[in-house]
Short mmCIF file of C-alpha atoms and ligand atoms in Angstrom, two decimals:
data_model
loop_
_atom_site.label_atom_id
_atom_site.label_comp_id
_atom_site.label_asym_id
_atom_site.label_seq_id
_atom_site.Cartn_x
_atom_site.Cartn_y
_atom_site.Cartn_z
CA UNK A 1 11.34 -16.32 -4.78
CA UNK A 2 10.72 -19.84 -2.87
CA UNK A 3 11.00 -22.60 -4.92
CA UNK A 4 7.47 -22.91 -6.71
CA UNK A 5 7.24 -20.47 -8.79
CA UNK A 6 9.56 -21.82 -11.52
CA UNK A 7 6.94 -24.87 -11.85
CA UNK A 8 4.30 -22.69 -12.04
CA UNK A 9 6.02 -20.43 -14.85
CA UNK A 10 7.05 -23.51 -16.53
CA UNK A 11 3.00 -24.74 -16.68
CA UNK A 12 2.32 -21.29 -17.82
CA UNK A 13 4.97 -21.52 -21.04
CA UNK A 14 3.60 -24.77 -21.92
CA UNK A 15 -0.01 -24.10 -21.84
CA UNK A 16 1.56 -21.23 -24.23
CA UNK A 17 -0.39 -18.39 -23.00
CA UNK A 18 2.61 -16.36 -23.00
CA UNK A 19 -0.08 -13.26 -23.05
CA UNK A 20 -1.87 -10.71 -20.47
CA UNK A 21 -4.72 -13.85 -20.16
CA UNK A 22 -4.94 -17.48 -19.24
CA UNK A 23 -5.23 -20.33 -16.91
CA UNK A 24 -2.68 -18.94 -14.55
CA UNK A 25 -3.85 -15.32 -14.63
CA UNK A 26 -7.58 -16.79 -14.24
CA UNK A 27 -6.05 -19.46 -11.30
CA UNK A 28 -3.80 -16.35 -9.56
CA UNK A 29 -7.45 -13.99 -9.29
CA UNK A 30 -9.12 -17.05 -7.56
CA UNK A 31 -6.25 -17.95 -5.09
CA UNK A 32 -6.34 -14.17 -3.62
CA UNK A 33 -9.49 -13.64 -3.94
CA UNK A 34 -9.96 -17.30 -1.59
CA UNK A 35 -7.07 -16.22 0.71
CA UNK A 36 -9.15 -12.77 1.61
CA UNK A 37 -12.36 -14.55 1.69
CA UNK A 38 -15.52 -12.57 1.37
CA UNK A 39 -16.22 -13.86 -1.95
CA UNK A 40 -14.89 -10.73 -3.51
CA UNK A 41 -13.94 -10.23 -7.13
CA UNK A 42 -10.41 -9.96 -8.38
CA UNK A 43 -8.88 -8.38 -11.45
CA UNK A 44 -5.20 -9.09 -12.26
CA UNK A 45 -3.30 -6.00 -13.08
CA UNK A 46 -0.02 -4.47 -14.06
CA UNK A 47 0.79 -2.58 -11.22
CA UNK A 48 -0.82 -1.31 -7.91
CA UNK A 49 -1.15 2.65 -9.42
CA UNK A 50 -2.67 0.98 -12.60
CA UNK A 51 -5.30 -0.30 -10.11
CA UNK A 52 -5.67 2.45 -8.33
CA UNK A 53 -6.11 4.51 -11.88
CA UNK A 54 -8.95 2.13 -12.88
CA UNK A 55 -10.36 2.36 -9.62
CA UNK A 56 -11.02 5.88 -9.44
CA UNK A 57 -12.18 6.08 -13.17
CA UNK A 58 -15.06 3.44 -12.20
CA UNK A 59 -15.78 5.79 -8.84
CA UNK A 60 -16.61 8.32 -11.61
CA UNK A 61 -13.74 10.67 -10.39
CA UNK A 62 -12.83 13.20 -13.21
CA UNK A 63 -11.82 16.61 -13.82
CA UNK A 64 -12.24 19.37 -11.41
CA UNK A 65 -13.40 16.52 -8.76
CA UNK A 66 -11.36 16.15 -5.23
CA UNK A 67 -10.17 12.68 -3.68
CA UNK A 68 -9.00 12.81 -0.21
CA UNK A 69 -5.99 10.54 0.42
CA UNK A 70 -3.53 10.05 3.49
CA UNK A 71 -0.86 12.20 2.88
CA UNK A 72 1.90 10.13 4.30
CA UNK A 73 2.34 7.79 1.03
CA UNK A 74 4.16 6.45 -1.59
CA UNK A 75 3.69 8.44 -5.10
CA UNK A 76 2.52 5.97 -7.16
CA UNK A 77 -1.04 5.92 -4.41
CA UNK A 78 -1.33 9.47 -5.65
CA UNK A 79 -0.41 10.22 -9.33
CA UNK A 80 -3.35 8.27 -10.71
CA UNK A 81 -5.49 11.16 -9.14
CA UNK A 82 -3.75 13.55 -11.40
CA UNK A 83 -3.99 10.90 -14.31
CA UNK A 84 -7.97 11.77 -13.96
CA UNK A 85 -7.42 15.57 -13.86
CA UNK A 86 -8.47 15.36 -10.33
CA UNK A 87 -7.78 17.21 -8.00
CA UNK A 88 -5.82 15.26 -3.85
CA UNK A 89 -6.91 16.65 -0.86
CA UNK A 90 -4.19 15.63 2.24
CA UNK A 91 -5.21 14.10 5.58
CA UNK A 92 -2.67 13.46 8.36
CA UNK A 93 -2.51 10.18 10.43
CA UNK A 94 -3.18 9.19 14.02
CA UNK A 95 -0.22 8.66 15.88
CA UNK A 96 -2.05 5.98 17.53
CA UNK A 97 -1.83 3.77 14.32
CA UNK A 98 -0.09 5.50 11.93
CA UNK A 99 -3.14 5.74 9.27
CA UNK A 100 -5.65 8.39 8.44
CA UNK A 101 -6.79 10.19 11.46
CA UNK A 102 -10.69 9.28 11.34
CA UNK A 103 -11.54 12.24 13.12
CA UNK A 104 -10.17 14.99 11.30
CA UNK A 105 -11.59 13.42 7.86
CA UNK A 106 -14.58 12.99 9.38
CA UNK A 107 -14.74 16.45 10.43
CA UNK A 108 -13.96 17.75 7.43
CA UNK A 109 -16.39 15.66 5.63
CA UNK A 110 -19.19 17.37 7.42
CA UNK A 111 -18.15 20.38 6.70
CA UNK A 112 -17.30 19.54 2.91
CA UNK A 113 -21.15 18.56 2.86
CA UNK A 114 -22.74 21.17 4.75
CA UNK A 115 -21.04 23.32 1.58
CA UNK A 116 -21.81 20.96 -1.20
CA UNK A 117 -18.61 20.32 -2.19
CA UNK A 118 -17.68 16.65 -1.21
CA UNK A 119 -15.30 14.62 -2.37
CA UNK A 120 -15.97 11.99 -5.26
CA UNK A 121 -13.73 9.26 -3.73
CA UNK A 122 -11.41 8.81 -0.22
CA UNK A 123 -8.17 6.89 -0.34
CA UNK A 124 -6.62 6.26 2.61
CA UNK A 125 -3.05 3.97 2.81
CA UNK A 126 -2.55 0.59 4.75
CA UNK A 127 0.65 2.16 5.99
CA UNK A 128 3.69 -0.04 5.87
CA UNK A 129 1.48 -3.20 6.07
CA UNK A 130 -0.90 -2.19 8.54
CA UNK A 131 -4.83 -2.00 7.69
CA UNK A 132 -6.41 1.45 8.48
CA UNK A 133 -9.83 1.73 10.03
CA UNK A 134 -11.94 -0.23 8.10
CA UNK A 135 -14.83 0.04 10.36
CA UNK A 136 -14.98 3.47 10.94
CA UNK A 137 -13.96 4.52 7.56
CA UNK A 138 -16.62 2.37 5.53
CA UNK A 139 -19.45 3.77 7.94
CA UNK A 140 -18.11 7.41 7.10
CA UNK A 141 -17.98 6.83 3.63
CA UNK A 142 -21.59 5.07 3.84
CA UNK A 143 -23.30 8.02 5.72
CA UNK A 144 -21.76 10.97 3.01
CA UNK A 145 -22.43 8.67 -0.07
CA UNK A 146 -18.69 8.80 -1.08
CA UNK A 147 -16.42 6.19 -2.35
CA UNK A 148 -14.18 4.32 -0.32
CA UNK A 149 -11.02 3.10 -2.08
CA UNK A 150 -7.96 1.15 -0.03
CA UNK A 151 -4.81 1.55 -0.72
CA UNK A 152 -3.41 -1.86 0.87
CA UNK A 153 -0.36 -2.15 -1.90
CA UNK A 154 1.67 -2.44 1.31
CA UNK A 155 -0.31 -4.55 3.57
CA UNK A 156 -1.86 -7.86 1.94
CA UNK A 157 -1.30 -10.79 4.72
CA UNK A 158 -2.33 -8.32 7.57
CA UNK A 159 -5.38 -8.72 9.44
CA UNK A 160 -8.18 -5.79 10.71
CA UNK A 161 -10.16 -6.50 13.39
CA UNK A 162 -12.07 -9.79 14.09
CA UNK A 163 -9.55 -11.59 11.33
CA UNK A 164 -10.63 -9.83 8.13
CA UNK A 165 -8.02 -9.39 5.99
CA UNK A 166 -5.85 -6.16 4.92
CA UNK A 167 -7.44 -5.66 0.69
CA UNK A 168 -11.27 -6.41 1.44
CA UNK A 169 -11.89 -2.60 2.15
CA UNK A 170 -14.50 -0.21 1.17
CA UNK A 171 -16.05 -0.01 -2.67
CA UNK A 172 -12.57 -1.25 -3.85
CA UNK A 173 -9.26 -1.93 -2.66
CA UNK A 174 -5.64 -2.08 -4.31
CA UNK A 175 -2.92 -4.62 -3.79
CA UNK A 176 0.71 -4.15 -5.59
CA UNK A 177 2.77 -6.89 -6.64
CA UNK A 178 5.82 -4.88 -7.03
CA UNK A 179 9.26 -6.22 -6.50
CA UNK A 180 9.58 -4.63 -3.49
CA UNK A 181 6.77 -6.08 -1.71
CA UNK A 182 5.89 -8.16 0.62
CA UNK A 183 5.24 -10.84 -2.49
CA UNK A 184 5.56 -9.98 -6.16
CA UNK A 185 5.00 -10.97 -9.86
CA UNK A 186 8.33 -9.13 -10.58
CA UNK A 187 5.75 -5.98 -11.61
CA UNK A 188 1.77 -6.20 -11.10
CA UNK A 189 -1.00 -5.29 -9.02
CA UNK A 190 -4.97 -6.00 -8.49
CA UNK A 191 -8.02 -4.49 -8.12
CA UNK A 192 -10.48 -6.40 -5.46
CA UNK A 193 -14.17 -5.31 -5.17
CA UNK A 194 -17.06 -6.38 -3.42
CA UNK A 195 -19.18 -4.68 -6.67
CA UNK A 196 -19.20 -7.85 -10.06
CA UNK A 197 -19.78 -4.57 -12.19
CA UNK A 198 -16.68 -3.11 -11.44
CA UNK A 199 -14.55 -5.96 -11.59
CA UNK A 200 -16.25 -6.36 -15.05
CA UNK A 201 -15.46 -2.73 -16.15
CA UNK A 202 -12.15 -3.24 -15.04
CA UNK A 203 -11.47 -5.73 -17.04
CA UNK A 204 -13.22 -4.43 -20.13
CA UNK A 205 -11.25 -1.30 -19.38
CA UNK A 206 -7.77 -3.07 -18.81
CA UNK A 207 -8.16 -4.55 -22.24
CA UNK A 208 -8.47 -1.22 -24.79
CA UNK A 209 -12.23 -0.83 -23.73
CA UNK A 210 -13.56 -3.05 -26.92
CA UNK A 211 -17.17 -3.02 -27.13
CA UNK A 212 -18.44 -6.30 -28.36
CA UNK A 213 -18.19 -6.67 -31.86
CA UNK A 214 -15.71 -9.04 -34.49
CA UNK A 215 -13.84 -5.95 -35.52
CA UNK A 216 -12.38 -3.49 -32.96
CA UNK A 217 -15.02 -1.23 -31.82
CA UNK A 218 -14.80 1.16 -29.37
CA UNK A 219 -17.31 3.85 -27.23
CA UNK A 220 -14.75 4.68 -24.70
CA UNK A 221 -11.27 5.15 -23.95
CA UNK A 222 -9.37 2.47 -22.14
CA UNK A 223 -5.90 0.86 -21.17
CA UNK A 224 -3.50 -1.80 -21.65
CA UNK A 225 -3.11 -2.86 -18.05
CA UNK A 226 -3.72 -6.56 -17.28
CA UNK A 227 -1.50 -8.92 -15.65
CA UNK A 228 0.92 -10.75 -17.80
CA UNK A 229 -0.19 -14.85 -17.68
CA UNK A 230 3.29 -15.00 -16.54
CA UNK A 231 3.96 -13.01 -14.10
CA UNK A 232 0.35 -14.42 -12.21
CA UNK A 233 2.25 -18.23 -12.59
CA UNK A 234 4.96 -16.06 -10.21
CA UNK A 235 2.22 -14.99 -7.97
CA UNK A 236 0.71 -18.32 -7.65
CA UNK A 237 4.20 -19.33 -6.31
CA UNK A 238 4.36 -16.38 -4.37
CA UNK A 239 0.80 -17.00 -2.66
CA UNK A 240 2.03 -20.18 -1.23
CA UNK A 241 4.51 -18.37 1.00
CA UNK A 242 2.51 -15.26 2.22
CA UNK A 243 1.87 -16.28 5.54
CA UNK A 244 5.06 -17.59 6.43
CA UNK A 245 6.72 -13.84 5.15
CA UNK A 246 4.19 -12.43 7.00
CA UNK A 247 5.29 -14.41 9.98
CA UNK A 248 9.16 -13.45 8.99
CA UNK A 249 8.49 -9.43 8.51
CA UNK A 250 6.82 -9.74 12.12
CA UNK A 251 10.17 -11.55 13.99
CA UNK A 252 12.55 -9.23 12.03
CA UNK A 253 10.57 -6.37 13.62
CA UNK A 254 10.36 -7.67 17.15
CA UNK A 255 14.01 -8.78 17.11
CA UNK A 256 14.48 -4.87 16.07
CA UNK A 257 12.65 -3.75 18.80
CA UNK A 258 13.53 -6.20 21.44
CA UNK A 259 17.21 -5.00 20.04
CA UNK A 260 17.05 -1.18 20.37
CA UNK A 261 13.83 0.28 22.12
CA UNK A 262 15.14 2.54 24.74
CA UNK A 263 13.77 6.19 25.55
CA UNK A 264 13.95 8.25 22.05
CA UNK A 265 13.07 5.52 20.38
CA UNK A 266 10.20 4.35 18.99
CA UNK A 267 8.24 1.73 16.82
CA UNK A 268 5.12 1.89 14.80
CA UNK A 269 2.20 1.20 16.79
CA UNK A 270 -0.09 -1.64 16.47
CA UNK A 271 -3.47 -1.05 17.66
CA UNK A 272 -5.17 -3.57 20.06
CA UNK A 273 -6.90 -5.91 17.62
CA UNK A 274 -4.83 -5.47 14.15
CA UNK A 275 -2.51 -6.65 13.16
CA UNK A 276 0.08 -5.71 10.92
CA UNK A 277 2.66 -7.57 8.12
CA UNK A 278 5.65 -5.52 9.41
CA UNK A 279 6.27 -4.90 5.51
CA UNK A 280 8.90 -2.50 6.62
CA UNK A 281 10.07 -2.07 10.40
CA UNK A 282 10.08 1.86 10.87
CA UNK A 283 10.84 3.44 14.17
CA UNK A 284 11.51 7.17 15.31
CA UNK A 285 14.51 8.17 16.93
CA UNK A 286 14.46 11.60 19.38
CA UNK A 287 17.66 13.26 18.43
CA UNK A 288 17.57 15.09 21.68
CA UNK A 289 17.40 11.59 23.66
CA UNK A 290 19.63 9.83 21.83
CA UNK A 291 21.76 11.77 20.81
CA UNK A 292 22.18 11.12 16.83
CA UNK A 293 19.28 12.17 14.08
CA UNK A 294 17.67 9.82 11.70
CA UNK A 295 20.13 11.23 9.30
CA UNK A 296 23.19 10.45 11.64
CA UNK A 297 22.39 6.88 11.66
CA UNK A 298 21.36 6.64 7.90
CA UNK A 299 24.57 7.76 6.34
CA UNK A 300 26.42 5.96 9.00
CA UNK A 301 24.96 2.76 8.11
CA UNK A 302 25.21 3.49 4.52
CA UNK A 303 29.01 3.46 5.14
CA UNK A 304 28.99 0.16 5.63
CA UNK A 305 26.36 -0.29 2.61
CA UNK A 306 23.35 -1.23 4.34
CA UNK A 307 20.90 0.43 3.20
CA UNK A 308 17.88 2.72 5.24
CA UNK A 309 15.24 4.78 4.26
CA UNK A 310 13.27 8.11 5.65
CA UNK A 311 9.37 7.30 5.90
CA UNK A 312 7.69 8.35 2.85
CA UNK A 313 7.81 11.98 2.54
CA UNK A 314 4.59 13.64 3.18
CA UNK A 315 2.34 14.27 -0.12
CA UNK A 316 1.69 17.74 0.93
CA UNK A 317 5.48 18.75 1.47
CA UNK A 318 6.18 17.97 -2.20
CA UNK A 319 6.78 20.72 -4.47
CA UNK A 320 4.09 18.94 -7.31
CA UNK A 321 1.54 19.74 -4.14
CA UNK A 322 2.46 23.14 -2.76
CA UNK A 323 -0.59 24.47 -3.45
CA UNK A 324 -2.77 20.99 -2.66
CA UNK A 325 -4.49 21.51 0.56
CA UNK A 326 -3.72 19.91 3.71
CA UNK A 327 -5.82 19.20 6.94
CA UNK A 328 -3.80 17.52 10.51
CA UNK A 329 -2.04 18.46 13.07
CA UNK A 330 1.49 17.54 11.27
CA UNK A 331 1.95 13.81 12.94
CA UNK A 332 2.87 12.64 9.90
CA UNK A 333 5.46 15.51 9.06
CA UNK A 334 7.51 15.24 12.34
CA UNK A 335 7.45 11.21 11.09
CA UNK A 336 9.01 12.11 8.79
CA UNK A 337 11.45 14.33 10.09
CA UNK A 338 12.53 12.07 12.55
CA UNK A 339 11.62 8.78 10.98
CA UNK A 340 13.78 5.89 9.26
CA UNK A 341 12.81 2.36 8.06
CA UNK A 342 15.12 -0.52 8.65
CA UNK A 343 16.30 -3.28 6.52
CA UNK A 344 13.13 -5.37 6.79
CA UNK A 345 13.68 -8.19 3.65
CA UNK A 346 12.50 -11.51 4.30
CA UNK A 347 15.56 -12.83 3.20
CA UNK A 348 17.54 -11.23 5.68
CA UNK A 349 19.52 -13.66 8.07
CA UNK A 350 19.73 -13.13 11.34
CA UNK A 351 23.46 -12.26 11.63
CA UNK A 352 22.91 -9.52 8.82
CA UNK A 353 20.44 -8.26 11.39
CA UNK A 354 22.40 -8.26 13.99
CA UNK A 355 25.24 -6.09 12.48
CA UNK A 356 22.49 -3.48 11.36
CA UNK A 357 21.62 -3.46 15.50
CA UNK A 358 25.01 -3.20 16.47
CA UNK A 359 25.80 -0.24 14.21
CA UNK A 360 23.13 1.81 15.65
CA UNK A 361 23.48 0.83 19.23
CA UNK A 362 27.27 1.79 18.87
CA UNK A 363 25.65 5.19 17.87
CA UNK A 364 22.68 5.74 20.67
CA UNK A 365 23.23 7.05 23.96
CA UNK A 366 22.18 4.60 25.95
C1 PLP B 1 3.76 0.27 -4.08
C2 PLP B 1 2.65 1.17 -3.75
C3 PLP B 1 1.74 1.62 -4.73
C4 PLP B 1 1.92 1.40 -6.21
O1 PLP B 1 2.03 0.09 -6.61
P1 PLP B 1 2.86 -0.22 -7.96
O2 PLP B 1 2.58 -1.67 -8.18
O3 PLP B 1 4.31 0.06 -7.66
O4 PLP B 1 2.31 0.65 -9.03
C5 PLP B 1 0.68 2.40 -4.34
N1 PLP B 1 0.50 2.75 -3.06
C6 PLP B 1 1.36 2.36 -2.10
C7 PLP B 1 1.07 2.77 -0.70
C8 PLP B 1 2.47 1.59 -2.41
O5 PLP B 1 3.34 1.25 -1.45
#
């Protein structure tokens, strides 16, 4: 937290909306939806899959259909697929940039159509806060007629090409407010659209789907998955800072990589022109080069409780997707294998940095 949010939550408790609506939730919707710009429409929700979820039911994905995602992802850009009945299709990344490999989607795309059997939506991931070709991707999805939905619950605060913003993507993207990112609400998330009708359906369907009428009456199905008026007043707090965590993620990363590149290992990429919030510093280390595996300098640093992570495991390498297919060249597998993401909290000082970069240069070859 920085210190704003507390007035915030206080205005929010005594305008007594202690609900999932009110002037905060209303006042949270506009200050993201300014800070991407694009006039685009904003619906405050209780998590980042719960957008995603709505999402894909407006796209008109249902049972039987197929969405192609990245498969190098966290689980909770993935699940709402099966909430549908639908069906994930798994695309690798580019090792230029670490998101979806254009080509081999696109590829497969004209092939899905010359056989009639394209997808009903795409979702590729904003991986570890950096924006994925929204160019090519949104002219891809425009020439097959499919559905373009952005996973950017990791990168809000990062910039595409030509300064637009990370969460302005395709028919609709997703933002997560979990505690772990790079701002939160404690738990919540948001749908943003360029389309007024889906942001309206949203809504109707975030709120048990009541048609209008003074008793409860109801032609569809629908959720309870709007933002608490609370949790926004946190967010409104929270927006004030973005740009200065952004700035914080990206010095923690360089001091990591000014710190410990060497031969065997590696940063994410940034490609010319993007840039990225550095949500989580994750490298690659060569065991052959250096001497040690990911693993080796895990554990080790877990011995002296700080705390790593492998890069998310591959969707397609889970046993819930053995038989989900898969199309790449397995980039994102040997990530995985030999990948590891650093303690990367905004909060971290710079001393507690430097002991994490003295434990593993005391491991490396060097
Ligand atoms: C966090 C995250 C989500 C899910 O957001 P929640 O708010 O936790 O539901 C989805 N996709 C990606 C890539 C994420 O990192």
């Amino acid at each position: 937290m920085s210190e704003q949010e507390q007035a915030y939550v206080a205005e929010a408790f005594k305008s007594n909306f202690v609900a999932p609506l009110g002037p905060q939730l209303d006042a949270f919707e506009e200050r993201v939806s300014d800070y991407l710009g694009e006039g685009l429409h904003c619906v405050g929700l209780s998590s980042g899959s719960a957008a995603l979820h709505l999402a894909l039911r407006i796209a008109g994905v249902g049972p039987g259909d197929e969405v192609w995602v990245s498969s190098m992802t966290f689980a909770g850009g993935i699940f709402p697929v099966n909430y549908l009945g639908a069906r994930p299709r798994f695309f690798d990344l580019d090792p230029a940039s670490w998101t979806v490999d254009v080509n081999i989607l696109s590829d497969e795309l004209e092939r899905a159509a010359r056989e009639g059997r394209l997808p009903q939506a795409i979702v590729p991931t904003d991986l570890y806060g950096q924006s994925v070709d929204l160019n090519a991707l949104e002219a891809l999805a425009k020439s097959h007629g499919v559905r373009l939905i952005v996973d950017s619950a990791e990168s809000l605060g990062a910039t595409y090409r030509s300064g637009r913003k990370a969460g302005t993507g395709g028919d609709a993207a997703i933002l997560s407010f979990n505690g772990n990112k790079i701002i939160t609400t404690s738990g919540g998330g948001m749908l943003v659209t360029r389309h007024k009708a889906w942001a309206d359906e949203a809504r109707f369907l975030a709120t048990q789907a009541r048609d209008p009428a003074p008793h409860y009456e109801h032609s569809t199905y629908g959720y309870n998955y709007r933002l608490s008026n609370i949790c926004a007043a946190i967010g409104l707090g929270q927006m004030a800072v973005l740009d200065e965590r952004v700035a914080r993620r990206r010095t923690i990363f360089e001091r990591y990589r000014d710190a410990l590149s060497r031969p065997g290992i590696s940063f994410m990429p940034e490609p010319e022109g993007l840039r990225s919030t550095r949500w989580l510093t994750a490298l690659t280390i060569d065991a052959a080069v250096v001497g040690v595996t990911r693993e080796d300098i895990r554990l080790s640093l877990l011995e002296h409780e700080i705390e790593s992570r492998p890069l998310w495991k591959p969707m397609h390498l889970q046993p819930l997707y053995a038989d989900a297919p898969y199309h790449g060249l397995g980039v994102d597998e040997r990530l995985f294998e030999r990948g590891l993401c650093l303690p990367s909290g905004s909060d971290m000082t710079d001393d507690q940095q430097d002991e994490v970069i003295e434990r593993i240069l005391k491991l490396v070859v060097a």
